[in-house]
PDB file of C-alpha atoms in Angstrom:
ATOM      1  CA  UNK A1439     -13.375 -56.376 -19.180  1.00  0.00           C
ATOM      2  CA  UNK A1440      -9.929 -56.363 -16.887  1.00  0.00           C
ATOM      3  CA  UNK A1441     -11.790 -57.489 -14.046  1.00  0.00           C
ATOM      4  CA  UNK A1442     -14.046 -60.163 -16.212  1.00  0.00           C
ATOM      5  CA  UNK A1443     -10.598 -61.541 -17.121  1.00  0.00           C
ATOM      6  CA  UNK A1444      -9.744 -61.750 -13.244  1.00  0.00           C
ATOM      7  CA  UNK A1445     -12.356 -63.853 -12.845  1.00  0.00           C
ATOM      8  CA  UNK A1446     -13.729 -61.202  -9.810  1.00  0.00           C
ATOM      9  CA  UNK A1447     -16.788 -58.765  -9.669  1.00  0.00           C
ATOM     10  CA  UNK A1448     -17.647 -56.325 -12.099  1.00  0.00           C
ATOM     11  CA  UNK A1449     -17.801 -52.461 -11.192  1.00  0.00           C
ATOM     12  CA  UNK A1450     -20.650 -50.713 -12.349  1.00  0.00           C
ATOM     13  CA  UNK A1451     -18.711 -47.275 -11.663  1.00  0.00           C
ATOM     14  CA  UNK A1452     -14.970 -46.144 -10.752  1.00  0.00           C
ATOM     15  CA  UNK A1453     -16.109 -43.915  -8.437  1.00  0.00           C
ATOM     16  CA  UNK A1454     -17.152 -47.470  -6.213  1.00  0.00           C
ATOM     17  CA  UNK A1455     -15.647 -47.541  -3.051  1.00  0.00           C
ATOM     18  CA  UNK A1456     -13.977 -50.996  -3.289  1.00  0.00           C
ATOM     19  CA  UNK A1457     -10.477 -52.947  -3.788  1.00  0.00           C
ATOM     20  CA  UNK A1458     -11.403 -54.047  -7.331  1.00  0.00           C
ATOM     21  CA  UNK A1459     -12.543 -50.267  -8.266  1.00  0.00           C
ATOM     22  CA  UNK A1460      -9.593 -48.870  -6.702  1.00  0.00           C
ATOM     23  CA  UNK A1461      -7.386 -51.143  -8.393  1.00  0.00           C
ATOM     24  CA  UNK A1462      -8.524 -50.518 -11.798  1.00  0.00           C
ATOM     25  CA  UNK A1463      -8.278 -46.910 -11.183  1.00  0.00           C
ATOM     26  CA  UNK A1464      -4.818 -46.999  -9.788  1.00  0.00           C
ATOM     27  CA  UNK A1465      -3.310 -48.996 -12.933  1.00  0.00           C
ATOM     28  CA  UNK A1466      -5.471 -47.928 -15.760  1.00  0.00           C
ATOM     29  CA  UNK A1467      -3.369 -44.688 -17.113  1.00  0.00           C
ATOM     30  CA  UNK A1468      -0.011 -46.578 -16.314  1.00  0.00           C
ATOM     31  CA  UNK A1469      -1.667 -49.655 -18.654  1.00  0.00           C
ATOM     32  CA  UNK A1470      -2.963 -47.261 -20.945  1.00  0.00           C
ATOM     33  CA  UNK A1471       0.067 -45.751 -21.611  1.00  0.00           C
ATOM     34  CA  UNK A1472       2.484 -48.459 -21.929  1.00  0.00           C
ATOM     35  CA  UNK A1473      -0.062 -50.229 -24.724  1.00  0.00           C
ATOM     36  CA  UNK A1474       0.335 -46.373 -26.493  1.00  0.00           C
ATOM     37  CA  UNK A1475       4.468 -46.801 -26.228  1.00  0.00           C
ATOM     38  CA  UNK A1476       4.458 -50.257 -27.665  1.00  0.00           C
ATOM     39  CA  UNK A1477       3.211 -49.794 -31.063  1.00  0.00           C
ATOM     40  CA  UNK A1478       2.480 -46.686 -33.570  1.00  0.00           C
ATOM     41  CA  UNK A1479      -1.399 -47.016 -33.034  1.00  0.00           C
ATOM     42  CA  UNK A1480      -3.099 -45.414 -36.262  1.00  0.00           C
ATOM     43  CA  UNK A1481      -6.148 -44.388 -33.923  1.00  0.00           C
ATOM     44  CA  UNK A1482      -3.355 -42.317 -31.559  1.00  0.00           C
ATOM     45  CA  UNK A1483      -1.020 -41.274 -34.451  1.00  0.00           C
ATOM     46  CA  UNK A1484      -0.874 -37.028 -35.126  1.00  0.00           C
ATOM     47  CA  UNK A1485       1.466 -34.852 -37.325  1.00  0.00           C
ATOM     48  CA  UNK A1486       3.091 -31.504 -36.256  1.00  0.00           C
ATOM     49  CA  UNK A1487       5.889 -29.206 -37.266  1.00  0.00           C
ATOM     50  CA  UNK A1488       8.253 -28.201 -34.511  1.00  0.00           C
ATOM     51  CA  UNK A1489       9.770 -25.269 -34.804  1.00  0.00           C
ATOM     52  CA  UNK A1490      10.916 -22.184 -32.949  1.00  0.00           C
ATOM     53  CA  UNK A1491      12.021 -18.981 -33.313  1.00  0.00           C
ATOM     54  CA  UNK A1492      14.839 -19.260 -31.277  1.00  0.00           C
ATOM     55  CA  UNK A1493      15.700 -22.623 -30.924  1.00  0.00           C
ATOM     56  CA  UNK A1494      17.993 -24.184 -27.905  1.00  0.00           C
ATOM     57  CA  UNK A1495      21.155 -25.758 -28.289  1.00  0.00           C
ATOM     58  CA  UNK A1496      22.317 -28.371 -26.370  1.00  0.00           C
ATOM     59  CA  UNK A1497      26.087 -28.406 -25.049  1.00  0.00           C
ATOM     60  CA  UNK A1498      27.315 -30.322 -27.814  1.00  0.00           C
ATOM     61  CA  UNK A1499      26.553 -33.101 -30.410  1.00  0.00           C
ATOM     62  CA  UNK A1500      23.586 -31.181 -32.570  1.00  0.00           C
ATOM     63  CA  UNK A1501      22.496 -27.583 -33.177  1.00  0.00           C
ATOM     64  CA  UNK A1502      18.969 -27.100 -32.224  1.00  0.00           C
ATOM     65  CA  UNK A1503      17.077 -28.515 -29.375  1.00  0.00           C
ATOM     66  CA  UNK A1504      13.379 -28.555 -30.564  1.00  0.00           C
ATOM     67  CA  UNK A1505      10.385 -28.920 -27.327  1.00  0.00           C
ATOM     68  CA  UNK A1506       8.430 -32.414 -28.068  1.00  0.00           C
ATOM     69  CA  UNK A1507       4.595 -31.818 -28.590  1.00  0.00           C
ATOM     70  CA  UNK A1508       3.098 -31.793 -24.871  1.00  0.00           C
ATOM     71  CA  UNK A1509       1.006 -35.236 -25.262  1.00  0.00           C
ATOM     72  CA  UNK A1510       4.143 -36.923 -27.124  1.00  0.00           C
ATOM     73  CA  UNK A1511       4.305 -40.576 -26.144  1.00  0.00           C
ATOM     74  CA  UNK A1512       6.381 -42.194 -28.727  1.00  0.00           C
ATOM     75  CA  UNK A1513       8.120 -41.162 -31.960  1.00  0.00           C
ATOM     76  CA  UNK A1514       6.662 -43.036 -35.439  1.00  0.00           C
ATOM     77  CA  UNK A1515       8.822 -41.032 -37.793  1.00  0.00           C
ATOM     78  CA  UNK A1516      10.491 -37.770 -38.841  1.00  0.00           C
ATOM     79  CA  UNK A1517      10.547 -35.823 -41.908  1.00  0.00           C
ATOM     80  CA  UNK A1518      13.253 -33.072 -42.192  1.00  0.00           C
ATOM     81  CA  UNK A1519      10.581 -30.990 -44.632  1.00  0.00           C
ATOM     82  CA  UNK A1520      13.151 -29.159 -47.055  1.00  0.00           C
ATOM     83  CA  UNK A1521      14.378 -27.169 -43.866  1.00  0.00           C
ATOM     84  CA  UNK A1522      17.572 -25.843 -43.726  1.00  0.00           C
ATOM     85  CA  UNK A1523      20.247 -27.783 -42.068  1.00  0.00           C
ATOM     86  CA  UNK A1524      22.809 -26.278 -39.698  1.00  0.00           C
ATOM     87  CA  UNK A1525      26.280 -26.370 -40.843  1.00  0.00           C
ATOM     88  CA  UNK A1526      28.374 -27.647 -43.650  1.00  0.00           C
ATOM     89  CA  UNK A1527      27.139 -31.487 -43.464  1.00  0.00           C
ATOM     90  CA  UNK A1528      24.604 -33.013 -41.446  1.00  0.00           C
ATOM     91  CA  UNK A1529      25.856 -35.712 -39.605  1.00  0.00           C
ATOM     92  CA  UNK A1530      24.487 -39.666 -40.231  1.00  0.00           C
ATOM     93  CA  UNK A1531      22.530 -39.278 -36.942  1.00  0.00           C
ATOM     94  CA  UNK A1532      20.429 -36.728 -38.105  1.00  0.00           C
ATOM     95  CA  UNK A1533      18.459 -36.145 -34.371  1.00  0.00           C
ATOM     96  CA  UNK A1534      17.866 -38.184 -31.365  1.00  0.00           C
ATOM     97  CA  UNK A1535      14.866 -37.587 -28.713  1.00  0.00           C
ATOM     98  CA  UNK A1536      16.547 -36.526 -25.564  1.00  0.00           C
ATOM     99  CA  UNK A1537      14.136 -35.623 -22.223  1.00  0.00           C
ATOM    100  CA  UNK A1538      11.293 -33.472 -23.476  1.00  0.00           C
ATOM    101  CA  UNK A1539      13.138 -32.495 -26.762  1.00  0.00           C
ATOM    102  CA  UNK A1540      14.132 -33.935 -30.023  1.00  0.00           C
ATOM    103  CA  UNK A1541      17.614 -33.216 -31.113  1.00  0.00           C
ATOM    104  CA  UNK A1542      18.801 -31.627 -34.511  1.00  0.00           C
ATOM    105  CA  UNK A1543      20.744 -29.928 -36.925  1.00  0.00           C
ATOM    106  CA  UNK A1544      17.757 -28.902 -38.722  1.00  0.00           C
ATOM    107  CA  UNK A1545      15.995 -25.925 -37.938  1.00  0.00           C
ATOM    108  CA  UNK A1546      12.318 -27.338 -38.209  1.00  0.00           C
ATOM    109  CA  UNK A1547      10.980 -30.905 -38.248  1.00  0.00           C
ATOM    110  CA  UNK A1548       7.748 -32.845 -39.331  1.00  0.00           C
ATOM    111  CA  UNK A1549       6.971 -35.014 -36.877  1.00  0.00           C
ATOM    112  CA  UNK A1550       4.820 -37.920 -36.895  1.00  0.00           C
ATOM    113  CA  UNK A1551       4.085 -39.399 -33.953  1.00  0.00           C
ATOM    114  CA  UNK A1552       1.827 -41.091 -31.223  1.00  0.00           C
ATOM    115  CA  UNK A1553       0.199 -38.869 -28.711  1.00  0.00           C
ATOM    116  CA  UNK A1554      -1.591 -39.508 -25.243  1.00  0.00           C
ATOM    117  CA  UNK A1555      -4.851 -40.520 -26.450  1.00  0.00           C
ATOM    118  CA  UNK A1556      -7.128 -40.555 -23.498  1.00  0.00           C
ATOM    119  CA  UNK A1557     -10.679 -40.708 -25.989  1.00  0.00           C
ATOM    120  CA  UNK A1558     -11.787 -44.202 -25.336  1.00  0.00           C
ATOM    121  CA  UNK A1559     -14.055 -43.743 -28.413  1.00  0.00           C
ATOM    122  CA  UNK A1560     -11.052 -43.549 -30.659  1.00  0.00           C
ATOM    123  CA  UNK A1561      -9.878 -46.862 -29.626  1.00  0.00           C
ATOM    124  CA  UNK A1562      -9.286 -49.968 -32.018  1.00  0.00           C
ATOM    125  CA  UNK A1563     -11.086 -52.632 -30.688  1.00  0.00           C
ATOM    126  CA  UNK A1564      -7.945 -54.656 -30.673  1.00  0.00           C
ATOM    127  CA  UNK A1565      -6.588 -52.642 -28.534  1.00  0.00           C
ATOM    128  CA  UNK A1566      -9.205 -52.262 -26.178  1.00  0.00           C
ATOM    129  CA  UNK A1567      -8.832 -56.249 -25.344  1.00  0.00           C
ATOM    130  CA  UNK A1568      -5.298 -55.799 -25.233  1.00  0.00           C
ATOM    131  CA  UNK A1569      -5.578 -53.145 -23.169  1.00  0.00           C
ATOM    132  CA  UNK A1570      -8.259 -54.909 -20.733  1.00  0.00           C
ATOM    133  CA  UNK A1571      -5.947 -57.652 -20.653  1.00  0.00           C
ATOM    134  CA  UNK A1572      -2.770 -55.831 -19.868  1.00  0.00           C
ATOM    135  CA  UNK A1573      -4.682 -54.396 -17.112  1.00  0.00           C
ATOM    136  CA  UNK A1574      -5.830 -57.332 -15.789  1.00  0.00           C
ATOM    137  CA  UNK A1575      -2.555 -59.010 -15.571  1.00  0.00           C
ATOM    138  CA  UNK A1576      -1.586 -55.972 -13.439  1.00  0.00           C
ATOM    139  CA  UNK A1577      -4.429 -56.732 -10.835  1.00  0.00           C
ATOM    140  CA  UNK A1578      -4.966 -60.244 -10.918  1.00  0.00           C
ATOM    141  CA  UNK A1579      -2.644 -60.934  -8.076  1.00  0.00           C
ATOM    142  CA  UNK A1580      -3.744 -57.871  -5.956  1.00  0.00           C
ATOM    143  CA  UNK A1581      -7.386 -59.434  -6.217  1.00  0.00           C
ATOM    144  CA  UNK A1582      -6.897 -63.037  -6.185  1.00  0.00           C
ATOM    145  CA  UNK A1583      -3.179 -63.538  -5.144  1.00  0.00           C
ATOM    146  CA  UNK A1584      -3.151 -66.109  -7.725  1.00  0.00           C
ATOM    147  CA  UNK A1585       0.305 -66.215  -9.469  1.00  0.00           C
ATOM    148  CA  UNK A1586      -0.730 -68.945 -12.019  1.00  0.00           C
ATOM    149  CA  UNK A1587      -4.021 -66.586 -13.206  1.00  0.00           C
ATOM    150  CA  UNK A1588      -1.140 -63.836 -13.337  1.00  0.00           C
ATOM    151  CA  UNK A1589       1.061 -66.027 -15.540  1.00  0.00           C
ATOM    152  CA  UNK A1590      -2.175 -66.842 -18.155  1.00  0.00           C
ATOM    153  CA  UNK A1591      -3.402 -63.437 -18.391  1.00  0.00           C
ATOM    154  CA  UNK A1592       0.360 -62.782 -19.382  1.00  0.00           C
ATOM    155  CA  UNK A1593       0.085 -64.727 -22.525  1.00  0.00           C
ATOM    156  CA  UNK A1594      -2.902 -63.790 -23.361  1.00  0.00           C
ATOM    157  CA  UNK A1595      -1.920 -60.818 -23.017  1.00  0.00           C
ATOM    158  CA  UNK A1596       1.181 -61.185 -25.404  1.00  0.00           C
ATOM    159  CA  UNK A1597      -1.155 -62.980 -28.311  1.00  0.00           C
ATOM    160  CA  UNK A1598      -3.921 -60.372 -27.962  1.00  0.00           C
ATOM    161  CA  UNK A1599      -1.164 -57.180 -28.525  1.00  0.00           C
ATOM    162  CA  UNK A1600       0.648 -59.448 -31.289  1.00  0.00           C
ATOM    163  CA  UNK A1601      -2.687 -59.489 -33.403  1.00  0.00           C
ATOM    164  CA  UNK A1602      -3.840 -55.494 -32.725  1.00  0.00           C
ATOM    165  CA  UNK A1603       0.048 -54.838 -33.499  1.00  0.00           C
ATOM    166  CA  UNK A1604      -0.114 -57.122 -36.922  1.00  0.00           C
ATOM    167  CA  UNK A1605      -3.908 -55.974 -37.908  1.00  0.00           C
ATOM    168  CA  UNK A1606      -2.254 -52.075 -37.414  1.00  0.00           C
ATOM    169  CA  UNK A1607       0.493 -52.442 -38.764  1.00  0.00           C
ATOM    170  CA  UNK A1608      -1.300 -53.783 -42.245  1.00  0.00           C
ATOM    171  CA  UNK A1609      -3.421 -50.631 -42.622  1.00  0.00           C
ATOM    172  CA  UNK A1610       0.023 -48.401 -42.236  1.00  0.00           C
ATOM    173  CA  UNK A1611       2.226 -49.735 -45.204  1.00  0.00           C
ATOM    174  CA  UNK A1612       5.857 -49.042 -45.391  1.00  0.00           C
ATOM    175  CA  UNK A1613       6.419 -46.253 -47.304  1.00  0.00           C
ATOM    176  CA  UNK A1614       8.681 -46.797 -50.176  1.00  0.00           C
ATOM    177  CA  UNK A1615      12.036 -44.538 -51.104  1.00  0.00           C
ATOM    178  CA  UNK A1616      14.563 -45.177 -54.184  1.00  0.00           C
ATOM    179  CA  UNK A1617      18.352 -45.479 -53.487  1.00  0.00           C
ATOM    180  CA  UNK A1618      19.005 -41.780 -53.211  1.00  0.00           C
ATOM    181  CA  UNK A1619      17.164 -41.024 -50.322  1.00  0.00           C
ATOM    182  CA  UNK A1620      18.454 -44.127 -48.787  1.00  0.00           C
ATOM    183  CA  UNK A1621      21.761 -43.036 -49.091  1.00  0.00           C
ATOM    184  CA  UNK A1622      21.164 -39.578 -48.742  1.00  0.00           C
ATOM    185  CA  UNK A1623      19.657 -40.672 -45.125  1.00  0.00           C
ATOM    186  CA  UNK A1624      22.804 -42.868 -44.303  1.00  0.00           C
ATOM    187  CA  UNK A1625      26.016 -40.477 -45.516  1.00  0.00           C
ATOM    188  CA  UNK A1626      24.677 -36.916 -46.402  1.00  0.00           C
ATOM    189  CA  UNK A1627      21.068 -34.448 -46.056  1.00  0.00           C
ATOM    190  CA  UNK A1628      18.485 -36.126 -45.731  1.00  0.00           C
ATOM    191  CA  UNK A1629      15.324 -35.307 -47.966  1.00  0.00           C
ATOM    192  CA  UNK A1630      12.770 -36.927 -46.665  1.00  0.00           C
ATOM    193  CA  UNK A1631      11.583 -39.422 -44.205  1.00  0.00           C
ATOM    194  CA  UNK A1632      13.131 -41.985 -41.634  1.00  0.00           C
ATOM    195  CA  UNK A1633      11.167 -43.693 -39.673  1.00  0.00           C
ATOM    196  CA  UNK A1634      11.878 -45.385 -36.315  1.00  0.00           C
ATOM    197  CA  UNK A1635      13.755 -48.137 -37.207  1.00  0.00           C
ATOM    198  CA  UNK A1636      11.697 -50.274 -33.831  1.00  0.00           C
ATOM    199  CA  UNK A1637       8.565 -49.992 -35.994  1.00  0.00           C
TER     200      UNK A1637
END
């Protein structure tokens, strides 16, 4: 589809020993998971606890450093899960993903978030366009060292990731909270769920 959208020849295999094969190989994982870090994808979305025995802490700032899931790509939201909190007060930022961990004062989290989903089967068709088209505008000049194609498949590009975002989106409603947790969230322990406020 990304090389349909280049307007060159189609591949029958990736394994093909030619520029347009070896191009789609060399940008497909980088495409693939930049789409997965723009939006919390439903298909790509998992839950875990994290917790450890004997968690890290960091220097200063939090008390527990807990590892990130192994295929973590981006965070959706967090649930604290009734854990204990370390310390008197938990502070209004209540963690903060640092390098491979997420920062706490809690001693366990729930964690919802998007993973490296590699199963093309799993895909939203949506996504699979956008996907074809982000990939394309990656190659387009490498192929046809046209900068006006690279420019078009740009915007279509940008509508085509605007309407899998919006069609997602609708089939993950906001979940709803009264004022306590609100406030709870904002100026005390949390007990519940924040979600990342970019989604």
């Amino acid at each position: 589809m990304a090389l349909t959208a280049c307007g060159t020849r189609n591949i029958t295999s990736l394994d093909e020993q030619s520029k347009d094969a070896r191009s789609v190989v060399m940008n497909y994982d980088i495409s693939r998971k930049v789409l997965l870090r723009m939006h919390p994808w439903n298909f790509a979305t998992k839950r875990k606890s994290l917790n450890t025995i004997a968690p890290v802490a960091p220097e200063f700032g939090f008390a527990n450093a807990l590892p990130l899931p192994d295929d973590f790509v981006r965070l959706h939201s967090v649930y604290d899960g009734g854990y204990t909190v370390s310390g008197t007060q938990m502070a209004a930022e209540w963690y903060r993903v640092e390098g491979l961990a997420i920062l706490t004062n809690f001693s366990a989290l729930n964690l919802k978030y998007v993973y490296d989903c590699d199963d093309v089967n799993l895909y939203d068709s949506l996504f699979i366009e956008s996907l074809s088209l982000h990939l394309a505008h990656k190659i387009v000049y490498l192929l046809t060292g046209s900068d006006t194609k690279k420019e078009s498949l740009y915007k279509e590009f940008t509508l085509a990731v605007q309407k899998a975002r919006f069609n997602d989106s609708v089939e993950d409603p906001s979940e709803e909270f009264d004022d306590d947790v609100w406030l709870a969230s904002r100026f005390g322990t949390n007990s519940g769920f924040v979600r990342d406020p970019k989604t």
